[in-house]
Amino acid sequence: MNPFRTGQLVMFQVKYDRDWHFFEIVFYIIIGVFGGLYGAFVIKWNLRAQAFRKKYLSRYAILEATLLATFTAVLCYPNMFLRIDMTESMEILFLECKGGHDYDELCDKKNRLSMTMSLAIATILRVFLVIISYGCKVPAGIFVPSMAIGASFGRMVGILVQALHESFPGSKFFAACEPDVPCITPGTYAFLGAGAALSGIMHITVSVVVIMFELTGALTYILPTMIVVGVTKAVGDRFGKGGIADRMIWFNGFPFLDNKEGHTFGVPVSQVMTTQLKTLPAAGLQVRDIEQILAESKYSGFPIVSDSTSKSLLGYIGRTELRYAIDRARKEQMAPLHATCTFSASASRTPSLSSATPVSAQTFDNIPSTASQTAVDLSRLVDLTPLTVHPRLPLETVMELFKKMGPRVILTEYRGRLMGLVTVKDCLKYQFKAEALENPRDESRLDEQQERLWALVKGVANWVVRKLARDSGGVVRLGEDGLASNGRVSGPDGLPSPGTCAGYNRPESPALELEER
C-alpha cells in the first residue's frame, strides 16, 4: 500500500500540468544525442578500467573498494547535487518550479548560472565515477547512476532553454508559447535525460519507456520519450552493438550467443569441433575407473561409444547424472569398486545393480562367486538420441541450433562414427579469432599505458607506506620483506593484502596501550 514510504505508488511522482511544444523536439534530440554518446563513452572506458582491475587489482578488492568510497565521498561532498542520495537528487530534478518546490534555490532566476555550472560539474564527475566504480567488488548497479547523470544533464538543458525563452520571448522559434505564461518546464528535460542515459548505457528502447512511466507515472510525455530513446538508440548503434551488460558478457568470455546477431563464416563445423574427446565404452569400465575419470576431468558430459576402436556412437551421458548414479550405486546398492559399469542394455550380460532390482543378501560363502559378476546398469541415464550433425555442416547452422534449441553440446558423427563435439565456447573462440583477423588491433600501446598507471599507483602506495611509518614513529609499518612490524602480512609492493586491516597492532606488543591501538 505504501511501497516507498512516501504515500505514493511510484518512486518519483510528478504531475506536469503544461504540455510540450513542437519546437522543443530540437532540444529533445540534443538530449538523445547525449544519451547515445554517454553510453558509448562509458562502455569504452569502463571496459579499459575493467581490464586494468582484472590485471592488477584483483588481489586488492577490499582496499580498492575502501579507497573508492573515500575518494567518492571527498570528491562529491562540495557539490550540492552529488552530496545527497541519487534517488533524492532525481526526485528534486524532476519537480516543476511551482508550488513551493525549490531545493537550495534551484528555481531562482538569479542562480541560473551557478546552478548550470553545478549541474555540469555533477554530470562530469558522475560519469567519471561510474567509469572507475562499476565492476568493483561492491554490490552496486548501473541503472540509478545513469539515470542520475541523465537527469542532471537534462535539467541543465532545461534551465538553459528556459533562460533562452525568457531572453527572446518574441522570437518566432518560441511562437507556440503563450505570453506572460510559463512555457518551459525544466523538470521534463531531467525526466527525458534520465531515460536517454538509461537507454544509452543499456541499449534498450521499449523497456526504458515503460520503466520511466512506472517510476514517475507521467503519461503526457510518452511521445517525447520515444523520440529521445529513438535518437539515443540510433547514436549508440553508430559506436557499437550491445549495451554494457552485453559487452561485459563478451569481456568475461561467458558462453552466450545473441539471437540478434547474424554470422557468415563460410567454414564447416569440422574446423571448429574438438576431436580429442574423452569417451566411455558401453561396457568394460569399472566403478573405480569412472570415479577416476570424474576426478581427473572437468567435462560436463561424455559420449558413449561401442568401443574405443570403432567409436560407434551410442549416446551421451551428463557428468551430473553419472556422478549421481555412481554415488547411489555405492551407497544404496553397496557396489564394490571392481563392479562393471554398462551403459547399454545389450552390453549387460551379468546381473546388474539398479534401483528397480533388489539386492540379494550376500554371505561369506557366495561373495567370491558373486563379486566378479556384479554390474551397475547405467543405461537408463544415457541419452540415446543426442543432437548430432554432419562434420561438413556449415558453422552458421550449428550456431543457429545452439540459439534455437539450447543444447550444451552438439556431437558430430559420420556414418555412425563419432568424429568430435562442439560447444558454444568453441563457436565463440572461432568467432573471436575471425574478428581479430578481420580487424587487427595493436594492444601494445594500451598495455604500456596500463603499466605506467600501475607504476604510478605503486609509487603513491609506497610513499603512503613510508610516510605512515615515519609519522607514527614506527608503530604502524607496512612492507619490509612482506611482513609488517605489527604482525600482519602485507601484499606485494607494500600494499596491504586482502582481508587484513591496515594499522592493526599486535595485542602482545607491550609498548602499546589500548588508547594508542
Coordinates of C-alpha atoms in Angstrom, one line a residue:
M1 CA 0.0 0.0 0.0
N2 CA 2.9 2.3 0.7
P3 CA 5.9 0.8 -1.0
F4 CA 8.3 3.8 -0.9
R5 CA 7.2 5.2 2.5
T6 CA 6.2 8.4 0.8
G7 CA 2.4 7.9 0.4
Q8 CA 2.9 7.5 -3.4
L9 CA 2.6 4.4 -5.6
V10 CA 5.6 5.4 -7.7
M11 CA 9.1 6.4 -6.7
F12 CA 9.1 9.9 -8.2
Q13 CA 5.5 11.1 -8.6
V14 CA 5.4 14.1 -10.9
K15 CA 2.5 15.8 -12.5
Y16 CA 3.3 18.1 -15.4
D17 CA 0.4 20.4 -15.9
R18 CA 1.9 22.0 -19.0
D19 CA 2.1 20.2 -22.3
W20 CA 5.2 20.1 -24.5
H21 CA 5.6 22.1 -27.7
F22 CA 6.9 21.0 -31.1
F23 CA 9.9 23.4 -31.1
E24 CA 11.2 21.5 -28.0
I25 CA 11.9 18.5 -30.2
V26 CA 15.2 20.1 -31.2
F27 CA 16.3 20.0 -27.6
Y28 CA 14.9 16.5 -27.1
I29 CA 17.2 15.4 -30.0
I30 CA 20.1 17.1 -28.2
I31 CA 19.3 15.1 -25.1
G32 CA 19.0 11.9 -27.1
V33 CA 22.4 12.5 -28.7
F34 CA 23.9 13.0 -25.2
G35 CA 22.4 9.6 -24.1
G36 CA 24.0 7.8 -27.0
L37 CA 27.4 9.5 -26.6
Y38 CA 27.3 8.9 -22.8
G39 CA 26.6 5.1 -23.3
A40 CA 29.4 4.7 -25.9
F41 CA 31.9 6.7 -23.8
V42 CA 31.2 4.9 -20.6
I43 CA 31.2 1.5 -22.1
K44 CA 34.5 2.0 -23.9
W45 CA 36.4 3.4 -20.9
N46 CA 34.8 1.1 -18.3
L47 CA 36.0 -1.9 -20.3
R48 CA 39.5 -0.5 -20.1
A49 CA 39.1 0.1 -16.4
Q50 CA 37.9 -3.5 -16.0
A51 CA 40.9 -4.8 -17.9
F52 CA 43.2 -2.8 -15.5
R53 CA 41.3 -4.0 -12.5
K54 CA 41.4 -7.6 -13.7
K55 CA 45.1 -7.5 -14.4
Y56 CA 46.4 -5.6 -11.4
L57 CA 43.8 -5.0 -8.7
S58 CA 42.1 -8.4 -8.4
R59 CA 44.1 -9.2 -5.2
Y60 CA 43.2 -5.9 -3.5
A61 CA 39.4 -5.9 -3.8
I62 CA 38.8 -4.7 -0.2
L63 CA 41.4 -2.0 -0.4
E64 CA 40.2 -0.8 -3.8
A65 CA 36.5 -0.6 -2.6
T66 CA 37.6 1.3 0.6
L67 CA 39.7 3.8 -1.4
L68 CA 36.9 4.3 -4.0
A69 CA 34.4 5.0 -1.2
T70 CA 36.7 7.5 0.4
F71 CA 37.6 9.2 -2.9
T72 CA 33.9 9.4 -3.9
A73 CA 32.9 11.0 -0.5
V74 CA 35.7 13.6 -0.7
L75 CA 35.0 14.4 -4.4
C76 CA 31.2 14.6 -4.2
Y77 CA 30.7 16.4 -0.9
P78 CA 31.3 20.0 -2.2
N79 CA 28.7 19.7 -4.9
M80 CA 25.1 20.2 -3.8
F81 CA 23.7 17.6 -6.2
L82 CA 26.4 15.0 -5.5
R83 CA 26.2 15.4 -1.7
I84 CA 22.7 13.9 -1.5
D85 CA 21.4 10.5 -2.4
M86 CA 20.9 9.8 -6.1
T87 CA 17.2 9.0 -5.8
E88 CA 16.6 12.1 -3.8
S89 CA 18.6 14.1 -6.4
M90 CA 16.4 12.8 -9.2
E91 CA 13.2 13.5 -7.3
I92 CA 14.3 17.1 -6.9
L93 CA 15.4 17.5 -10.5
F94 CA 12.1 16.0 -11.8
L95 CA 9.9 18.5 -10.0
E96 CA 8.5 21.7 -11.5
C97 CA 9.4 25.1 -10.3
K98 CA 5.9 25.6 -9.0
G99 CA 4.0 25.1 -5.7
G100 CA 6.9 25.9 -3.4
H101 CA 9.1 23.1 -4.7
D102 CA 12.6 24.5 -4.5
Y103 CA 15.8 22.9 -3.4
D104 CA 18.5 25.3 -2.3
E105 CA 17.1 28.0 -4.7
L106 CA 17.3 25.7 -7.7
C107 CA 14.4 27.6 -9.4
D108 CA 15.7 31.1 -8.6
K109 CA 16.4 33.1 -11.7
K110 CA 19.4 34.7 -10.0
N111 CA 21.1 31.4 -9.5
R112 CA 20.7 30.0 -13.0
L113 CA 24.4 30.4 -13.9
S114 CA 25.6 28.8 -10.7
M115 CA 23.0 26.0 -10.9
T116 CA 24.0 25.3 -14.5
M117 CA 27.7 25.1 -13.6
S118 CA 26.9 22.9 -10.6
L119 CA 24.8 20.5 -12.7
A120 CA 27.5 20.4 -15.4
I121 CA 30.1 19.5 -12.8
A122 CA 27.8 16.9 -11.3
T123 CA 27.3 15.3 -14.7
I124 CA 31.0 15.2 -15.5
L125 CA 32.1 13.8 -12.0
R126 CA 29.3 11.2 -12.0
V127 CA 30.4 9.9 -15.5
F128 CA 34.0 9.6 -14.2
L129 CA 32.9 7.9 -11.0
V130 CA 30.7 5.4 -12.9
I131 CA 33.6 4.5 -15.2
I132 CA 36.0 3.7 -12.3
S133 CA 33.5 2.3 -9.9
Y134 CA 31.2 0.0 -12.0
G135 CA 32.7 -3.5 -11.8
C136 CA 34.5 -3.3 -8.4
K137 CA 33.6 -5.8 -5.7
V138 CA 30.7 -3.8 -4.4
P139 CA 27.0 -4.8 -5.0
A140 CA 26.1 -1.6 -6.9
G141 CA 24.2 -1.3 -10.2
I142 CA 24.3 0.9 -13.3
F143 CA 20.6 1.9 -13.6
V144 CA 20.2 4.6 -11.0
P145 CA 23.6 6.2 -11.5
S146 CA 23.0 6.5 -15.2
M147 CA 19.5 8.0 -14.6
A148 CA 21.0 10.5 -12.2
I149 CA 23.6 11.5 -14.8
G150 CA 20.9 12.0 -17.4
A151 CA 18.7 13.9 -15.0
S152 CA 21.4 16.4 -14.1
F153 CA 22.3 16.9 -17.8
G154 CA 18.6 17.2 -18.8
R155 CA 17.9 19.7 -16.0
M156 CA 20.8 21.8 -17.1
V157 CA 19.5 21.8 -20.7
G158 CA 16.0 22.7 -19.4
I159 CA 17.4 25.7 -17.4
L160 CA 19.2 26.9 -20.5
V161 CA 16.2 26.6 -22.7
Q162 CA 14.1 28.4 -20.1
A163 CA 16.6 31.2 -19.9
L164 CA 16.7 31.4 -23.7
H165 CA 13.0 31.7 -23.9
E166 CA 12.9 34.5 -21.3
S167 CA 15.6 36.3 -23.1
F168 CA 13.9 36.2 -26.5
P169 CA 10.2 35.8 -25.8
G170 CA 9.1 37.4 -29.1
S171 CA 11.2 35.1 -31.3
K172 CA 9.4 33.1 -34.0
F173 CA 11.0 30.0 -32.6
F174 CA 9.0 30.4 -29.4
A175 CA 5.8 31.4 -31.2
A176 CA 3.9 28.5 -29.7
C177 CA 4.3 29.8 -26.2
E178 CA 1.6 31.9 -24.7
P179 CA 2.6 35.4 -23.5
D180 CA 3.0 36.0 -19.8
V181 CA 2.7 32.3 -19.0
P182 CA 5.5 29.9 -18.1
C183 CA 6.2 27.8 -21.2
I184 CA 9.3 25.7 -20.5
T185 CA 9.3 23.0 -17.7
P186 CA 12.9 22.2 -16.9
G187 CA 11.8 19.1 -14.9
T188 CA 10.6 17.4 -18.0
Y189 CA 14.1 17.7 -19.5
A190 CA 15.5 16.0 -16.5
F191 CA 12.9 13.2 -16.9
L192 CA 13.8 12.8 -20.5
G193 CA 17.6 12.9 -19.8
A194 CA 17.3 10.1 -17.3
G195 CA 15.6 7.9 -19.9
A196 CA 18.2 8.8 -22.5
A197 CA 21.1 7.9 -20.3
L198 CA 19.5 4.7 -19.2
S199 CA 18.8 3.8 -22.9
G200 CA 22.3 4.7 -23.9
I201 CA 24.1 2.6 -21.3
M202 CA 21.8 -0.5 -21.7
H203 CA 20.9 -0.2 -25.4
I204 CA 17.2 -0.9 -24.6
T205 CA 14.3 1.1 -26.0
V206 CA 10.7 0.0 -25.2
S207 CA 11.7 -1.2 -21.7
V208 CA 13.1 2.3 -20.9
V209 CA 9.8 3.9 -21.9
V210 CA 7.9 1.5 -19.7
I211 CA 10.4 1.9 -16.8
M212 CA 10.2 5.7 -16.9
F213 CA 6.5 5.7 -16.7
E214 CA 6.5 3.1 -14.0
L215 CA 8.8 5.3 -11.9
T216 CA 7.0 8.6 -12.5
G217 CA 3.6 8.0 -13.8
A218 CA 3.9 10.9 -16.3
L219 CA 1.9 9.8 -19.3
T220 CA 1.8 13.2 -21.1
Y221 CA 5.4 12.9 -22.4
I222 CA 5.2 9.5 -24.0
L223 CA 5.9 10.8 -27.5
P224 CA 8.9 12.9 -26.4
T225 CA 10.3 9.9 -24.5
M226 CA 10.0 7.8 -27.6
I227 CA 11.7 10.4 -29.7
V228 CA 14.6 10.7 -27.2
V229 CA 15.0 7.0 -26.9
G230 CA 15.0 6.5 -30.6
V231 CA 17.7 9.1 -31.2
T232 CA 19.7 7.6 -28.4
K233 CA 19.5 4.1 -29.9
A234 CA 20.5 5.5 -33.4
V235 CA 23.5 7.3 -32.0
G236 CA 24.6 4.4 -29.8
D237 CA 24.4 1.9 -32.6
R238 CA 26.9 4.0 -34.6
F239 CA 29.6 3.2 -31.9
G240 CA 28.9 -0.4 -31.3
K241 CA 26.2 -3.0 -30.7
G242 CA 25.1 -4.1 -27.3
G243 CA 24.8 -2.3 -24.0
I244 CA 27.2 -2.5 -21.1
A245 CA 25.7 -5.8 -19.9
D246 CA 26.3 -7.4 -23.3
R247 CA 29.8 -6.1 -23.5
M248 CA 30.6 -7.4 -20.0
I249 CA 29.4 -10.8 -21.1
W250 CA 31.8 -10.6 -24.1
F251 CA 34.6 -9.2 -21.9
N252 CA 34.4 -12.0 -19.3
G253 CA 34.2 -14.7 -22.0
F254 CA 30.8 -16.1 -21.0
P255 CA 29.4 -18.7 -23.5
F256 CA 26.4 -16.6 -24.7
L257 CA 25.1 -16.4 -28.3
D258 CA 23.0 -13.4 -29.1
N259 CA 19.9 -14.2 -31.1
K260 CA 20.0 -10.8 -32.8
E261 CA 23.5 -11.3 -34.3
G262 CA 24.0 -12.8 -37.7
H263 CA 27.2 -14.6 -38.7
T264 CA 28.7 -15.6 -42.0
F265 CA 31.9 -17.7 -41.6
G266 CA 31.8 -20.0 -44.7
V267 CA 33.5 -22.9 -42.9
P268 CA 32.2 -26.3 -41.8
V269 CA 31.9 -27.3 -38.2
S270 CA 34.8 -29.7 -38.6
Q271 CA 37.2 -26.8 -38.4
V272 CA 35.8 -25.7 -35.0
M273 CA 34.9 -29.0 -33.3
T274 CA 37.0 -30.7 -30.6
T275 CA 38.4 -34.0 -31.8
Q276 CA 40.4 -35.1 -28.7
L277 CA 37.4 -36.5 -26.7
K278 CA 37.1 -38.4 -23.5
T279 CA 34.6 -41.2 -24.4
L280 CA 33.2 -44.0 -22.4
P281 CA 32.9 -47.5 -23.8
A282 CA 29.5 -49.2 -23.5
A283 CA 31.0 -51.9 -21.3
G284 CA 34.2 -52.8 -19.6
L285 CA 34.7 -49.9 -17.2
Q286 CA 34.7 -50.5 -13.5
V287 CA 33.3 -48.2 -10.8
R288 CA 36.9 -47.2 -9.8
D289 CA 37.6 -46.2 -13.4
I290 CA 34.6 -43.9 -13.7
E291 CA 35.4 -42.3 -10.3
Q292 CA 39.0 -41.7 -11.5
I293 CA 37.6 -40.2 -14.8
L294 CA 35.3 -37.9 -12.9
A295 CA 38.1 -36.8 -10.6
E296 CA 40.6 -36.1 -13.3
S297 CA 38.4 -34.4 -15.9
K298 CA 36.2 -31.3 -15.8
Y299 CA 34.0 -32.2 -18.8
S300 CA 30.2 -31.6 -18.4
G301 CA 29.4 -34.9 -20.2
F302 CA 30.8 -37.9 -22.0
P303 CA 29.9 -39.6 -25.3
I304 CA 29.1 -43.3 -25.1
V305 CA 30.7 -45.4 -27.9
S306 CA 30.6 -49.1 -28.6
D307 CA 34.4 -49.5 -28.2
S308 CA 37.5 -47.3 -28.5
T309 CA 38.4 -48.7 -31.9
S310 CA 35.2 -48.4 -33.9
K311 CA 33.8 -45.4 -31.9
S312 CA 30.3 -46.1 -33.0
L313 CA 28.1 -43.5 -31.2
L314 CA 25.5 -45.0 -28.9
G315 CA 24.6 -42.0 -26.7
Y316 CA 25.6 -39.3 -24.3
I317 CA 25.6 -39.0 -20.5
G318 CA 26.0 -35.9 -18.5
R319 CA 28.5 -35.5 -15.7
T320 CA 25.8 -34.8 -13.1
E321 CA 23.8 -37.9 -14.0
L322 CA 26.9 -40.1 -14.0
R323 CA 28.1 -38.7 -10.6
Y324 CA 24.6 -39.3 -9.1
A325 CA 24.4 -42.8 -10.4
I326 CA 27.8 -43.9 -9.1
D327 CA 27.2 -42.3 -5.7
R328 CA 23.8 -44.1 -5.5
A329 CA 25.2 -47.4 -6.5
R330 CA 28.0 -47.1 -4.0
K331 CA 25.7 -46.1 -1.1
E332 CA 22.4 -47.8 -1.6
Q333 CA 23.4 -50.8 -3.6
M334 CA 26.8 -51.4 -2.0
A335 CA 28.5 -51.8 -5.4
P336 CA 32.2 -52.6 -5.0
L337 CA 34.9 -50.7 -6.7
H338 CA 35.6 -53.5 -9.2
A339 CA 31.9 -53.7 -10.2
T340 CA 31.5 -53.4 -14.0
C341 CA 29.5 -50.5 -15.4
T342 CA 27.4 -50.9 -18.5
F343 CA 25.9 -48.0 -20.5
S344 CA 23.9 -50.1 -22.9
A345 CA 21.2 -52.7 -22.2
S346 CA 22.6 -55.0 -24.8
A347 CA 26.1 -54.8 -23.3
S348 CA 24.9 -56.0 -19.9
R349 CA 25.4 -59.8 -19.7
T350 CA 25.7 -60.1 -15.9
P351 CA 23.3 -59.4 -13.1
S352 CA 23.0 -55.7 -12.7
L353 CA 22.6 -53.4 -9.7
S354 CA 19.7 -51.0 -10.4
S355 CA 17.2 -49.2 -8.3
A356 CA 14.4 -51.5 -9.7
T357 CA 16.2 -54.7 -8.8
P358 CA 16.5 -55.5 -5.1
V359 CA 20.0 -56.6 -4.0
S360 CA 20.1 -60.1 -2.5
A361 CA 21.8 -60.7 0.7
Q362 CA 25.4 -62.0 0.4
T363 CA 27.2 -64.3 2.7
F364 CA 30.8 -65.2 3.2
D365 CA 30.2 -68.3 1.1
N366 CA 29.0 -66.6 -2.0
I367 CA 31.0 -63.3 -2.0
P368 CA 33.8 -64.6 -4.2
S369 CA 31.4 -66.1 -6.8
T370 CA 29.1 -63.1 -7.0
A371 CA 31.6 -60.3 -6.7
S372 CA 33.0 -60.9 -10.2
Q373 CA 29.5 -61.0 -11.7
T374 CA 28.3 -57.7 -10.1
A375 CA 27.5 -55.0 -12.6
V376 CA 26.0 -51.5 -12.4
D377 CA 23.4 -50.8 -15.2
L378 CA 23.6 -47.1 -16.2
S379 CA 21.7 -47.4 -19.5
R380 CA 18.6 -45.6 -18.2
L381 CA 20.6 -42.4 -17.6
V382 CA 22.1 -42.4 -21.1
D383 CA 20.6 -40.0 -23.7
L384 CA 20.2 -42.4 -26.7
T385 CA 19.3 -39.6 -29.1
P386 CA 21.8 -36.8 -28.6
L387 CA 21.8 -33.9 -31.0
T388 CA 24.3 -34.8 -33.8
V389 CA 25.3 -33.1 -37.0
H390 CA 27.5 -33.9 -40.1
P391 CA 31.1 -32.7 -39.9
R392 CA 30.5 -30.7 -43.2
L393 CA 27.5 -28.8 -41.9
P394 CA 28.1 -25.0 -42.0
L395 CA 29.1 -23.4 -38.7
E396 CA 26.3 -20.9 -39.1
T397 CA 23.7 -23.7 -38.9
V398 CA 25.3 -25.1 -35.8
M399 CA 25.2 -21.7 -34.1
E400 CA 21.5 -21.4 -35.0
L401 CA 20.9 -24.8 -33.4
F402 CA 22.6 -23.6 -30.2
K403 CA 20.5 -20.4 -30.2
K404 CA 17.1 -22.1 -31.0
M405 CA 17.4 -25.4 -29.1
G406 CA 19.9 -24.5 -26.4
P407 CA 21.9 -27.8 -26.1
R408 CA 25.0 -28.0 -24.0
V409 CA 27.0 -29.8 -26.7
I410 CA 26.4 -31.0 -30.2
L411 CA 28.1 -34.2 -31.4
T412 CA 29.5 -34.7 -34.9
E413 CA 29.3 -38.1 -36.5
Y414 CA 29.9 -39.5 -39.9
R415 CA 28.1 -42.8 -40.8
G416 CA 27.6 -43.6 -37.2
R417 CA 31.2 -43.0 -36.1
L418 CA 31.9 -40.3 -33.6
M419 CA 34.1 -37.6 -35.1
G420 CA 34.0 -34.9 -32.4
L421 CA 31.9 -32.4 -30.5
V422 CA 31.3 -28.7 -30.5
T423 CA 30.2 -26.4 -27.7
V424 CA 29.2 -22.7 -27.6
K425 CA 32.7 -21.8 -26.4
D426 CA 34.2 -23.4 -29.4
C427 CA 32.0 -21.3 -31.7
L428 CA 32.8 -18.1 -29.8
K429 CA 36.5 -18.8 -29.9
Y430 CA 36.4 -19.2 -33.6
Q431 CA 34.3 -16.1 -33.9
F432 CA 36.7 -14.0 -31.9
K433 CA 39.7 -15.3 -33.9
A434 CA 37.9 -14.5 -37.2
E435 CA 37.0 -11.0 -36.0
A436 CA 40.6 -10.4 -34.8
L437 CA 41.9 -11.4 -38.2
E438 CA 39.5 -9.1 -40.0
N439 CA 40.1 -6.1 -37.6
P440 CA 43.6 -6.5 -36.2
R441 CA 44.4 -4.1 -33.3
D442 CA 47.7 -3.3 -31.7
E443 CA 47.2 -3.6 -27.9
S444 CA 50.9 -2.8 -27.0
R445 CA 50.1 0.9 -26.5
L446 CA 47.3 0.1 -24.2
D447 CA 49.4 -2.4 -22.2
E448 CA 52.2 0.2 -21.9
Q449 CA 49.7 2.8 -20.6
Q450 CA 48.4 0.3 -18.0
E451 CA 52.0 -0.4 -16.9
R452 CA 52.7 3.3 -16.4
L453 CA 49.5 3.7 -14.5
W454 CA 50.3 0.7 -12.3
A455 CA 53.8 2.1 -11.7
L456 CA 52.2 5.4 -10.6
V457 CA 49.8 3.6 -8.2
K458 CA 52.7 1.6 -6.7
G459 CA 54.7 4.7 -6.3
V460 CA 51.9 6.5 -4.5
A461 CA 51.2 3.5 -2.3
N462 CA 54.9 3.1 -1.3
W463 CA 55.1 6.8 -0.5
V464 CA 52.0 6.5 1.8
V465 CA 53.5 3.4 3.4
R466 CA 56.8 5.2 4.2
K467 CA 55.1 8.4 5.4
L468 CA 52.7 6.3 7.6
A469 CA 55.7 4.5 9.2
R470 CA 57.6 7.8 9.6
D471 CA 54.7 9.8 11.1
S472 CA 53.7 7.0 13.5
G473 CA 57.3 6.6 14.8
G474 CA 57.5 3.1 13.5
V475 CA 54.4 2.0 15.4
V476 CA 52.5 1.3 12.2
R477 CA 54.5 0.0 9.3
L478 CA 53.7 -1.9 6.2
G479 CA 56.1 -3.7 3.8
E480 CA 59.7 -4.7 4.6
D481 CA 60.1 -8.2 3.2
G482 CA 56.4 -8.8 3.1
L483 CA 56.0 -8.8 6.9
A484 CA 54.9 -5.7 8.8
S485 CA 56.3 -4.9 12.2
N486 CA 52.7 -5.1 13.6
G487 CA 52.5 -8.8 12.7
R488 CA 50.3 -8.6 9.6
V489 CA 51.3 -9.7 6.2
S490 CA 51.4 -7.1 3.5
G491 CA 50.9 -7.8 -0.1
P492 CA 53.4 -7.2 -2.9
D493 CA 54.8 -3.7 -3.4
G494 CA 54.0 -2.8 0.2
L495 CA 50.2 -2.8 -0.3
P496 CA 48.0 -4.5 2.3
S497 CA 46.9 -8.0 1.5
P498 CA 43.2 -8.6 1.0
G499 CA 41.2 -9.4 4.1
T500 CA 43.5 -7.6 6.5
C501 CA 43.1 -4.3 8.3
A502 CA 45.8 -1.7 7.9
G503 CA 47.1 -0.2 11.1
Y504 CA 46.2 -3.2 13.3
N505 CA 48.8 -3.7 16.0
R506 CA 49.7 -6.9 17.8
P507 CA 48.0 -7.4 21.1
E508 CA 51.1 -8.8 22.6
S509 CA 53.1 -5.7 22.0
P510 CA 53.9 -4.4 25.5
A511 CA 54.8 -0.9 24.5
L512 CA 51.3 -0.1 23.2
E513 CA 48.3 0.9 25.3
L514 CA 44.7 0.3 24.4
E515 CA 44.1 4.0 23.5
E516 CA 47.1 4.1 21.2
R517 CA 46.0 1.0 19.4

